[in-house]
Coordinates of C-alpha atoms and ligand atoms in Angstrom, one line a residue:
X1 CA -65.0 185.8 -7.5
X2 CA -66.8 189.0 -6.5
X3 CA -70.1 188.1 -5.0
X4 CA -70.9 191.4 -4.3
X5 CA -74.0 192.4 -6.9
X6 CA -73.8 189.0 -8.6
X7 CA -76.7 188.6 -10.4
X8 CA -78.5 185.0 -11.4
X9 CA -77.5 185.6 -15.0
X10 CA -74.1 186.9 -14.0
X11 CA -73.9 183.4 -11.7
X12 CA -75.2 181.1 -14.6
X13 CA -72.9 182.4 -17.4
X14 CA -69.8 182.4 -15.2
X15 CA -70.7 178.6 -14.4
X16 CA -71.4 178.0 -18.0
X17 CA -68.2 179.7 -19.7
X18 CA -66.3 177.7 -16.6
X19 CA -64.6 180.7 -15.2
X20 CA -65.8 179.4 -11.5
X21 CA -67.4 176.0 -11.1
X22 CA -70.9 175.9 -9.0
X23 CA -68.8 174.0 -6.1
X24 CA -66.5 177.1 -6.1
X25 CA -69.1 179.6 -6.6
X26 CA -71.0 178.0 -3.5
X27 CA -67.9 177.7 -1.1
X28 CA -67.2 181.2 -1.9
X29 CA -70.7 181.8 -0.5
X30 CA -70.0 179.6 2.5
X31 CA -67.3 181.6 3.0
X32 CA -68.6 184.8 3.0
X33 CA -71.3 183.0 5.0
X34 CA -69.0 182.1 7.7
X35 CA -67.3 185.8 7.9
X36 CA -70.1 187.9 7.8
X37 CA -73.3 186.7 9.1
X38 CA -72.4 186.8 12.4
X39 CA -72.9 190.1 12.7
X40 CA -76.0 190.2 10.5
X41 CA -78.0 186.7 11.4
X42 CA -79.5 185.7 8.0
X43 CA -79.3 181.9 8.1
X44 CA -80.5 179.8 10.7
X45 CA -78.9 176.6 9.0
X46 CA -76.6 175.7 6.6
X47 CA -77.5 172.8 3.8
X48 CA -73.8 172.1 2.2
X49 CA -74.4 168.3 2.1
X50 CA -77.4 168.9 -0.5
X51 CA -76.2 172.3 -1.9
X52 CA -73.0 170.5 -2.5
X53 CA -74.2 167.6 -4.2
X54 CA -76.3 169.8 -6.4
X55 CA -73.2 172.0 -7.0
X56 CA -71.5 168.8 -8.6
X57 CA -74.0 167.6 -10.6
X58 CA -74.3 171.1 -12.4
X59 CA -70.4 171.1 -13.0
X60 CA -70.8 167.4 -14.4
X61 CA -73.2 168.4 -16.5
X62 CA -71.6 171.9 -17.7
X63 CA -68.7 169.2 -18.5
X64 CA -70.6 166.6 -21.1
X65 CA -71.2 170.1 -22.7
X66 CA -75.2 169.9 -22.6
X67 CA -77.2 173.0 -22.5
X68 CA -78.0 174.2 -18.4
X69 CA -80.9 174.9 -16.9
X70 CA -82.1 178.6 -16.2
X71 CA -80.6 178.8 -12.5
X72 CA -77.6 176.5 -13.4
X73 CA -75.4 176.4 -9.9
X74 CA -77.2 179.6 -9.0
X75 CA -76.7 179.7 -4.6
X76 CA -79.7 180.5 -3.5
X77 CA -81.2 180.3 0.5
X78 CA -84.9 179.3 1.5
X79 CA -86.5 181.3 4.2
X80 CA -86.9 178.7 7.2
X81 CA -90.9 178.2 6.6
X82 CA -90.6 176.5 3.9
X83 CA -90.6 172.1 4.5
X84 CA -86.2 171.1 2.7
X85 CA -86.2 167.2 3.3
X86 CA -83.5 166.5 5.1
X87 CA -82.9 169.9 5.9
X88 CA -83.7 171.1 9.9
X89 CA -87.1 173.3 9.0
X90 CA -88.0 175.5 12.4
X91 CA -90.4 178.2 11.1
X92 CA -88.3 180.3 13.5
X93 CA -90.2 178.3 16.1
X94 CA -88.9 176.4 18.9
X95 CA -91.8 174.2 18.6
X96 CA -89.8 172.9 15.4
X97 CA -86.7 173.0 17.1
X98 CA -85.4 169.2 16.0
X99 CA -87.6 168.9 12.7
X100 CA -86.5 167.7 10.1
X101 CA -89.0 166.9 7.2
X102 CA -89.6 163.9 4.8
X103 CA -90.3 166.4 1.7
X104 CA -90.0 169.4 -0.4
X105 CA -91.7 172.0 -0.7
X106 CA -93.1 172.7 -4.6
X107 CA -91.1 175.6 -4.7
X108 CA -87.8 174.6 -3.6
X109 CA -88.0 171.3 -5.6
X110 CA -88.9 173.9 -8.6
X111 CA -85.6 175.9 -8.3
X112 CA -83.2 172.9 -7.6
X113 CA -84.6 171.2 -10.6
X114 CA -84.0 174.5 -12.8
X115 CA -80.2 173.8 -10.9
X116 CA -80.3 176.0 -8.1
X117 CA -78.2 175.8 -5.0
X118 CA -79.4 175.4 -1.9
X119 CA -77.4 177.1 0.5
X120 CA -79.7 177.1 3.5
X121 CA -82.4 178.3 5.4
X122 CA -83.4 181.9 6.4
X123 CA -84.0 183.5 9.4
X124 CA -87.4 184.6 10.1
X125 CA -90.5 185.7 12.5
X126 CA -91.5 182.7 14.3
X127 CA -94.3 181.1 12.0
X128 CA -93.7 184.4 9.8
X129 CA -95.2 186.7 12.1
X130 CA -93.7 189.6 12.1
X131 CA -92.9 192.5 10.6
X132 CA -89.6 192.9 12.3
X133 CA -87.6 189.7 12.5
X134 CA -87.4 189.9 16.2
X135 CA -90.1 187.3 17.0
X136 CA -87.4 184.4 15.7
X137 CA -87.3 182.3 18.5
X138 CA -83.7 182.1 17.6
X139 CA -82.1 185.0 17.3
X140 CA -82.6 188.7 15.2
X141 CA -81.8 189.6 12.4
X142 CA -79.8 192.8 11.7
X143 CA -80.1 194.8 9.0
X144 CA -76.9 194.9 6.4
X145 CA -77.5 198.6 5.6
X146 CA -77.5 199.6 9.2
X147 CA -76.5 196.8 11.8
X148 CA -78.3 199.0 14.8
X149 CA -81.9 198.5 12.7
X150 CA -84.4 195.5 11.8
X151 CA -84.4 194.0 8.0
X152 CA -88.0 194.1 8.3
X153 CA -90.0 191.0 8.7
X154 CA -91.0 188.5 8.7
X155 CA -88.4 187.2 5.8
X156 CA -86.0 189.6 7.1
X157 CA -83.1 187.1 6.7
X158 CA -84.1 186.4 3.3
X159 CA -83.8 190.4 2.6
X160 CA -80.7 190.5 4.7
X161 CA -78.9 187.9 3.0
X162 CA -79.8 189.0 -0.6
X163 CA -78.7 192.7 0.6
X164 CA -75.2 191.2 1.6
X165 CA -74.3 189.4 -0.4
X166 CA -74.8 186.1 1.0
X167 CA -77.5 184.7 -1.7
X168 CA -77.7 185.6 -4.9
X169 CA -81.7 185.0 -4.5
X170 CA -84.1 183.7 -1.5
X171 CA -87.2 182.6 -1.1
X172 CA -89.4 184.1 1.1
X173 CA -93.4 184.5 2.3
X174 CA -95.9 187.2 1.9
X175 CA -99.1 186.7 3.9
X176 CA -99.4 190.2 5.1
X177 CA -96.4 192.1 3.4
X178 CA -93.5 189.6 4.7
X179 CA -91.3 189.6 1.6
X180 CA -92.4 193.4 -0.1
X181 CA -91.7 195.1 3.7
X182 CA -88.2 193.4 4.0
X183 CA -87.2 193.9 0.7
X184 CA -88.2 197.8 0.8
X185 CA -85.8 197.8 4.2
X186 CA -82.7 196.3 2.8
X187 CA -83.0 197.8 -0.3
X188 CA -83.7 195.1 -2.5
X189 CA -86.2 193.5 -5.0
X190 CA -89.1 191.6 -3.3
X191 CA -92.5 190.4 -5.2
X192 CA -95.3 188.8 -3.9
X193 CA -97.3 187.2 -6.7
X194 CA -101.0 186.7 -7.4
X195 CA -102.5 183.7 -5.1
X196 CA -102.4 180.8 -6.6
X197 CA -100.0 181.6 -8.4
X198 CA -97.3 179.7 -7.1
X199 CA -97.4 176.4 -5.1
X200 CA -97.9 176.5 -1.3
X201 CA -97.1 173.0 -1.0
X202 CA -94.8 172.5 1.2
X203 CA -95.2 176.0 3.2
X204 CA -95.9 175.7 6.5
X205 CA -99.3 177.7 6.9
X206 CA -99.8 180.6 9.1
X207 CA -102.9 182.0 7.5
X208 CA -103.8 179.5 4.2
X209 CA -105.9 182.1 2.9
X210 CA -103.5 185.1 2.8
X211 CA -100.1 183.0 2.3
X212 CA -97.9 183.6 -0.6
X213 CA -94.3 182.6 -1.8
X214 CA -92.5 184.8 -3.9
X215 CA -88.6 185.9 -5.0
X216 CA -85.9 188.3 -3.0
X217 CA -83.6 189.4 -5.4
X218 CA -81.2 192.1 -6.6
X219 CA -82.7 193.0 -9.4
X220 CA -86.2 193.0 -11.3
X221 CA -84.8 190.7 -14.0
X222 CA -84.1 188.3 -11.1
X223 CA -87.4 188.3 -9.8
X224 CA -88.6 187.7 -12.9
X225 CA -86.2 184.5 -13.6
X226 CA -87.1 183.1 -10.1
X227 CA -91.1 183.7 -10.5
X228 CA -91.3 181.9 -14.1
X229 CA -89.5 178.8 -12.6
X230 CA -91.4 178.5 -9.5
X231 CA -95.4 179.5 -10.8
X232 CA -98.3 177.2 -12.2
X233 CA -100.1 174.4 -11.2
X234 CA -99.1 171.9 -8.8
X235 CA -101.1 168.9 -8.3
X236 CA -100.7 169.0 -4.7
X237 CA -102.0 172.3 -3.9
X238 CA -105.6 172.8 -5.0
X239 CA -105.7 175.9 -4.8
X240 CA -102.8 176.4 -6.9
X241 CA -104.5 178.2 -10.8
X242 CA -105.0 176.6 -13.3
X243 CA -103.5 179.7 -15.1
X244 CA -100.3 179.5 -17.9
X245 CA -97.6 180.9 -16.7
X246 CA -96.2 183.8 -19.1
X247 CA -92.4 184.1 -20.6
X248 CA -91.8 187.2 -17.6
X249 CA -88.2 187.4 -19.2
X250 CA -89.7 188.2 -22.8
X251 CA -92.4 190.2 -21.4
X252 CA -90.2 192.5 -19.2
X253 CA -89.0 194.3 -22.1
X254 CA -92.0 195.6 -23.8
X255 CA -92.3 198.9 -23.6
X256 CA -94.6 200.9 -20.7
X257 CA -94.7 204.4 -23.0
X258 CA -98.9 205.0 -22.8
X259 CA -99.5 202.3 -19.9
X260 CA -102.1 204.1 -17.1
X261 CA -100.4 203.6 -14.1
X262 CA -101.9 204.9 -10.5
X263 CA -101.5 206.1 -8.0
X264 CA -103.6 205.7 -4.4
X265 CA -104.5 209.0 -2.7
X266 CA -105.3 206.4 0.5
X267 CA -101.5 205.4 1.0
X268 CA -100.1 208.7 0.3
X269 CA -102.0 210.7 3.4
X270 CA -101.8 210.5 7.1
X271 CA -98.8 208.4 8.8
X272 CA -96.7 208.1 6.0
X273 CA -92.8 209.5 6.7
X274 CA -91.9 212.8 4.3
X275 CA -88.9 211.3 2.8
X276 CA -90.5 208.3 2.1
X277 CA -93.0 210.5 0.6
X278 CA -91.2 212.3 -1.4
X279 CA -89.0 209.4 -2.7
X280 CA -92.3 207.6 -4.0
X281 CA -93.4 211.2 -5.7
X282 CA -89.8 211.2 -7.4
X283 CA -90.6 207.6 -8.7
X284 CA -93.8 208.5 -9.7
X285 CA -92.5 211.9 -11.9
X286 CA -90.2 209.1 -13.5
X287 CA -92.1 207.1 -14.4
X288 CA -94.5 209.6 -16.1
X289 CA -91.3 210.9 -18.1
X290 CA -91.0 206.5 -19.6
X291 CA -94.1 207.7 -20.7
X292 CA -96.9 206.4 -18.1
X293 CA -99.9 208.4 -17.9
X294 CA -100.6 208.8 -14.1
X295 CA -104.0 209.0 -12.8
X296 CA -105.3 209.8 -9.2
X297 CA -107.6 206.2 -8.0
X298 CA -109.3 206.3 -4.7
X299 CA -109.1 202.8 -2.6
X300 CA -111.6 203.8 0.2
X301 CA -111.6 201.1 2.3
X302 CA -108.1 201.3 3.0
X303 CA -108.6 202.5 6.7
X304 CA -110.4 198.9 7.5
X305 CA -107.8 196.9 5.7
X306 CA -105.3 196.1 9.3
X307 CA -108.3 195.6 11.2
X308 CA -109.6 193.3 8.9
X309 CA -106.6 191.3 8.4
X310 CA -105.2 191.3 12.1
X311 CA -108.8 189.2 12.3
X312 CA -108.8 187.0 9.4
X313 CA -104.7 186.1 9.7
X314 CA -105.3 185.6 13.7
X315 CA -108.3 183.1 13.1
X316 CA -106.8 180.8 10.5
X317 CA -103.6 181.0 12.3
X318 CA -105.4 179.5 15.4
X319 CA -106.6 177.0 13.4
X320 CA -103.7 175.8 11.7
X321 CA -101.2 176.1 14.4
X322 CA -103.6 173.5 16.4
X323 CA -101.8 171.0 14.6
X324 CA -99.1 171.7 17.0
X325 CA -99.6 169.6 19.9
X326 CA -96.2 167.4 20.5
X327 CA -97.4 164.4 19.5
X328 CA -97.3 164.9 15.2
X329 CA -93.9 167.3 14.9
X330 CA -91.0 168.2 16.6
X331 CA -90.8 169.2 20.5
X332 CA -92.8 167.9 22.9
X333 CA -92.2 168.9 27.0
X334 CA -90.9 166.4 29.1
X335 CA -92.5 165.0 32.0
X336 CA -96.1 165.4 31.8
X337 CA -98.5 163.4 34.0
X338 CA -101.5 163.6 31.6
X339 CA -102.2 163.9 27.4
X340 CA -104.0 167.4 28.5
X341 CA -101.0 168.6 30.3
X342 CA -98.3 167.3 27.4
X343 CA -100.3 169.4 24.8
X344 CA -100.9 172.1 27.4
X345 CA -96.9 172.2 28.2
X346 CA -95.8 171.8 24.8
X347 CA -97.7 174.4 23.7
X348 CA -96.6 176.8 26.3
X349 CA -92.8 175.9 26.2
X350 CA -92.8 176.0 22.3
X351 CA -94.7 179.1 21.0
X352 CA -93.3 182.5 21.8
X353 CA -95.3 185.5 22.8
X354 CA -96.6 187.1 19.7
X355 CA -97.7 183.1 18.7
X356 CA -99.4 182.9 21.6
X357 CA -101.3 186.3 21.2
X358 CA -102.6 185.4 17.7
X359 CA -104.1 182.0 19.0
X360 CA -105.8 184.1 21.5
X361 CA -107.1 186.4 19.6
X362 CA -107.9 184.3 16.5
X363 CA -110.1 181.8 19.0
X364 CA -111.5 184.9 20.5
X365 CA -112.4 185.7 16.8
X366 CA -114.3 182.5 15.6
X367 CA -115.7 181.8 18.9
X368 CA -119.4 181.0 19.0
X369 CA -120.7 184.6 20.2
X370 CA -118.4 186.9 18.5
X371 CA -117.7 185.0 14.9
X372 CA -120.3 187.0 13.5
X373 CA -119.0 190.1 14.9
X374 CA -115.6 190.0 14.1
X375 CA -114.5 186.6 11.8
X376 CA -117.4 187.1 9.3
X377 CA -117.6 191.4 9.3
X378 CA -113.7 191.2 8.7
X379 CA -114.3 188.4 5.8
X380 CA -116.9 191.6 4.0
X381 CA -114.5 194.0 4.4
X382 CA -111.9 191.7 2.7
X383 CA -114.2 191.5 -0.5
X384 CA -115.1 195.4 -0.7
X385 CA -111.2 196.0 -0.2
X386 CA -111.1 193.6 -3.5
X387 CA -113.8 195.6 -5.0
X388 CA -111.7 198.3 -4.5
X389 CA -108.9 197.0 -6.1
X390 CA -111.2 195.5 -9.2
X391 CA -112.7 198.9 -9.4
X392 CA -109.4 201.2 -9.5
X393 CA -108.1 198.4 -12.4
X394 CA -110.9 199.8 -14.6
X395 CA -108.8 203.1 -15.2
X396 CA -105.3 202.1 -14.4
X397 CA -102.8 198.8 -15.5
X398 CA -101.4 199.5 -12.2
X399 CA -100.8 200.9 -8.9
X400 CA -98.2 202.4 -6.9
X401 CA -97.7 203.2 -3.3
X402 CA -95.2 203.2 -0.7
X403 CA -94.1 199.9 0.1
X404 CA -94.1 200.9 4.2
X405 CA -94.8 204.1 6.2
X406 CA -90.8 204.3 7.2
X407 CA -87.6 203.3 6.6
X408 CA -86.2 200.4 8.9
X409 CA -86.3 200.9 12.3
X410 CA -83.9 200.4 15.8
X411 CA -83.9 197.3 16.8
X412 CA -86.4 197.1 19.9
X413 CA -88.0 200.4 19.1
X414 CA -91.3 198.4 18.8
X415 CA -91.1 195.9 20.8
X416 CA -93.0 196.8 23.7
X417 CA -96.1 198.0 21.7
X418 CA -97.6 195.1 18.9
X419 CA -100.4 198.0 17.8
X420 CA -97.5 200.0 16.6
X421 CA -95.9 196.9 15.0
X422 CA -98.9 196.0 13.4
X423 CA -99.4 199.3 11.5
X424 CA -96.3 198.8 9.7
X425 CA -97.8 196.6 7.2
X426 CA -100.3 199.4 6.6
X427 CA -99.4 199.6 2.7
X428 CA -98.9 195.9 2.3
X429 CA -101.8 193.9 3.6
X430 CA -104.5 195.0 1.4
X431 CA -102.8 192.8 -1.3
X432 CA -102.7 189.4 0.3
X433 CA -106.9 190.5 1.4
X434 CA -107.2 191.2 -2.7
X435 CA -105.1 188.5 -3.4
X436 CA -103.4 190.6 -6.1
X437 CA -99.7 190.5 -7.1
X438 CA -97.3 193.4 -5.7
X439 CA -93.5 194.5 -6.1
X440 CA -91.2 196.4 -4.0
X441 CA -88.4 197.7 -5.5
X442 CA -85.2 200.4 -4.3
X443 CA -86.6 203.8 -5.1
X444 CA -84.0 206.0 -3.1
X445 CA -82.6 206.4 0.1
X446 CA -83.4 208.8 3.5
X447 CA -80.9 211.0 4.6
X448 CA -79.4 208.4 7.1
X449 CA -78.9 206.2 4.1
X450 CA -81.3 203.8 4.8
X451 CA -83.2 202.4 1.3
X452 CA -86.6 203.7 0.9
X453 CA -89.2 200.9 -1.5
X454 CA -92.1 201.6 -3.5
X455 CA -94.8 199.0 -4.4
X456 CA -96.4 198.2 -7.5
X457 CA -100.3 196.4 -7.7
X458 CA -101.0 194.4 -10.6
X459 CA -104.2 193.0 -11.7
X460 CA -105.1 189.4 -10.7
X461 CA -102.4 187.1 -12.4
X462 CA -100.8 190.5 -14.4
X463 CA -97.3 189.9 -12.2
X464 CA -95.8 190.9 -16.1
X465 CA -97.6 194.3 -16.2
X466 CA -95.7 194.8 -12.9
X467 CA -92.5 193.8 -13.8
X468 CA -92.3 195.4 -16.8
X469 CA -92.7 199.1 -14.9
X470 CA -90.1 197.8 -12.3
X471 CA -87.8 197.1 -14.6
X472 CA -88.1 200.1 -16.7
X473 CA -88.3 202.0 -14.0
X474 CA -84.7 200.3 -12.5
X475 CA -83.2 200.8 -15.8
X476 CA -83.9 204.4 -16.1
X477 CA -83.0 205.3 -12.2
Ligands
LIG501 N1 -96.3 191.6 9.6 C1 -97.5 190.9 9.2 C2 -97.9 190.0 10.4 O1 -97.2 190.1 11.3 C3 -97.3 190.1 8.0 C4 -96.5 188.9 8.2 C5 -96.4 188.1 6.9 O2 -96.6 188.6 5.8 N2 -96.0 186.8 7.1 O3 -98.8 189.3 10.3

């Protein structure tokens, strides 16, 4: 079976009419698994015990002829931050090197029980933080478009793998742009929903108040089949909304003829790359030819947005990687002569550099003299960047901007300087600040060939306004 553009409904009906069983379908990933990511790095482990077993009991029950779930023996991978019991789950980290955890995350148990596949678990920035993929503590990522260039971060094997082929759909997580970024540097679909809007149960935190889980897929349909089965309420995550969760696959076909869509002067100024620029003005003239009436919004505290969040994602990240000590999970350094120096060792020999850095600077940030200074000034901006938002959603149904400044780029070209790394997530991080749900989707390509994304902001639980224009914006281009 071709794999190549397979599409979750494409997967599902060729399961149901039986022209490939979901064992077949999933060795044929394996396969293509085994030949290709090599090169491009996408999976840090394989799960063909459980994906197997899954596999069988889909074909079992496409035999008794009983109707399938939505994602029947749909392969799908899980970007490595998110807990697979049973399953190795590093967070790209070394200092979760051998774990291997007694539960499932709420989303993942949410897409196996609609009969997804598991394949295995994505590559990523070492507790997501990243906008490159290079922080993985074990290996890259490269970029399927362009082998010499970054995916993007920090799901960049959850992009990579969805941009060749080797998932039909992944998993991934947005707490400063980490699934929208990726997904505009592969070329692929990538939303990040509202918070609270789906489950993080079972995500390992990097900064609780900015975390998100959200879809990587080909198409916007996609996205929309993976976000209705994984959103709502979750007993185990209180801060999971008490919101009901939409029909996105009924909605997405409305029409968006007289919808007021906007569009940011903020993200279309200073910094941002001319073809990029002129892709997201293309996108923009097509979508006021479906009909959209665009309007100019202003989002003035735009400039504050990466200082604010390089604060706020920094000081919950020091808090919540504290639970990291050798003595609860995984690794722990060998040889110590006291507790102080096991946790001091551990620590050391188990977080990489750019880890490290955030602890610093988050502690720095919510220490006694400076939390007012820094913790607390950033946690003001964060609400007049949502006033922003809430202000701009009086004239408009939504937003659109570039998704980043650039296209994806060389391998190691930012290495060296992390202020240069950090400003790629420019366009994205004001949503996870807001809270607010955003898309990226393909909007053309720069002259190297490399795929250029646009973003779309939706109100506060609207992810169905957004997909909507995605979609009829895909179908038209
Ligand atoms: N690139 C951003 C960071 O490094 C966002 C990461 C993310 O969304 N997980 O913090």
């Amino acid at each position: 079976m071709d794999l190549k553009l397979l599409t979750i409904d494409d997967a599902r009906s060729a399961v149901r009419d039986g022209k490939i069983t979901a064992a077949a379908l999933a060795e044929s990933f394996y396969a293509k698994i085994e030949k290709d990511d090599p090169q491009i790095g996408s999976y840090l482990a394989l799960s063909k015990e459980r994906g197997l077993a899954k596999a069988a009991a889909i074909d079992d029950l496409a035999k008794s002829g009983n109707v399938l779930p939505p994602l029947a023996g749909v392969p799908v991978g899980i970007k490595d931050v998110m807990v697979t019991r049973g399953v190795r789950t590093t967070a790209g980290s070394k200092i979760l090197g051998n774990y291997i955890p007694p539960y499932d995350c709420t989303a993942v148990a949410r897409l196996e029980s609609a009969g997804a596949v598991v394949l295995g678990k994505m590559n990523c920035d070492e507790f997501a933080m990243g906008s490159s993929n290079e922080n993985s503590a074990w290996k890259p990522v490269h970029n399927p478009r362009d082998l010499s260039r970054v995916p993007g971060g920090s799901s960049g094997g959850s992009a990579a793998a969805v941009a060749a082929d080797l998932a039909v759909a992944t998993l991934g997580s947005d707490t400063g742009g980490s699934i929208r970024q990726p997904a505009s540097f592969c070329g692929v679909v990538g939303l990040k929903p509202t918070y609270g809007r789906v489950s993080r149960y079972g995500l390992i935190a990097f900064a609780s108040s900015l975390d998100h889980i959200g879809p990587l897929t080909k198409t916007v349909r996609d996205a929309a089949i993976v976000l209705g089965t994984i959103a709502g309420r979750d007993p185990m995550d209180s801060t999971s909304a008490e919101v009901p969760v939409p029909d996105y696959l009924a909605e997405l076909e409305k029409p968006i003829r007289g919808m007021k869509v906007g569009v940011a002067r903020e993200y279309m100024g200073e910094g941002l790359d001319p073809e990029v620029r002129s892709a997201v003005e293309d996108a923009v003239r097509s979508l006021a030819e479906l009909g959209c009436e665009i309007v100019e919004v202003s989002l003035p505290h735009t400039e504050y947005a990466i200082p604010a969040y390089y604060i706020v994602a920094t000081a919950e990240a020091s808090s919540n990687l504290a639970r990291f000590d050798g003595v609860r999970y995984g690794y722990r350094a060998e040889n110590a002569r006291s507790l102080a120096e096991m946790y001091r060792r551990t620590r050391d020999l188990g977080f990489g550099t750019e880890v490290k850095r955030r602890i610093m600077l988050g502690t720095y940030a919510l220490s006694a003299g400076y939390y007012d200074a820094y913790y607390l000034k950033a946690q003001k901006v964060r609400t007049l960047l949502t006033r922003d938002f809430d202000d701009a959603f009086k004239q408009v149904d939504a937003i659109v901007a570039p998704t980043s400044p650039t296209a994806a780029f060389k391998l190691g070209d930012k290495t060296d300087d992390p202020l240069a790394m950090y400003l790629a997530d420019i366009y994205t991080v004001t949503a996870n600040l807001a809270g607010i749900p955003g898309i990226s989707i393909p909007c053309g390509q720069t002259k190297e060939k490399l795929p250029i994304g646009m973003q779309i902001f939706g109100k506060h639980f609207d992810e169905a306004t957004i997909l909507r224009l995605a979609h009829a914006y895909e179908q038209s281009a």
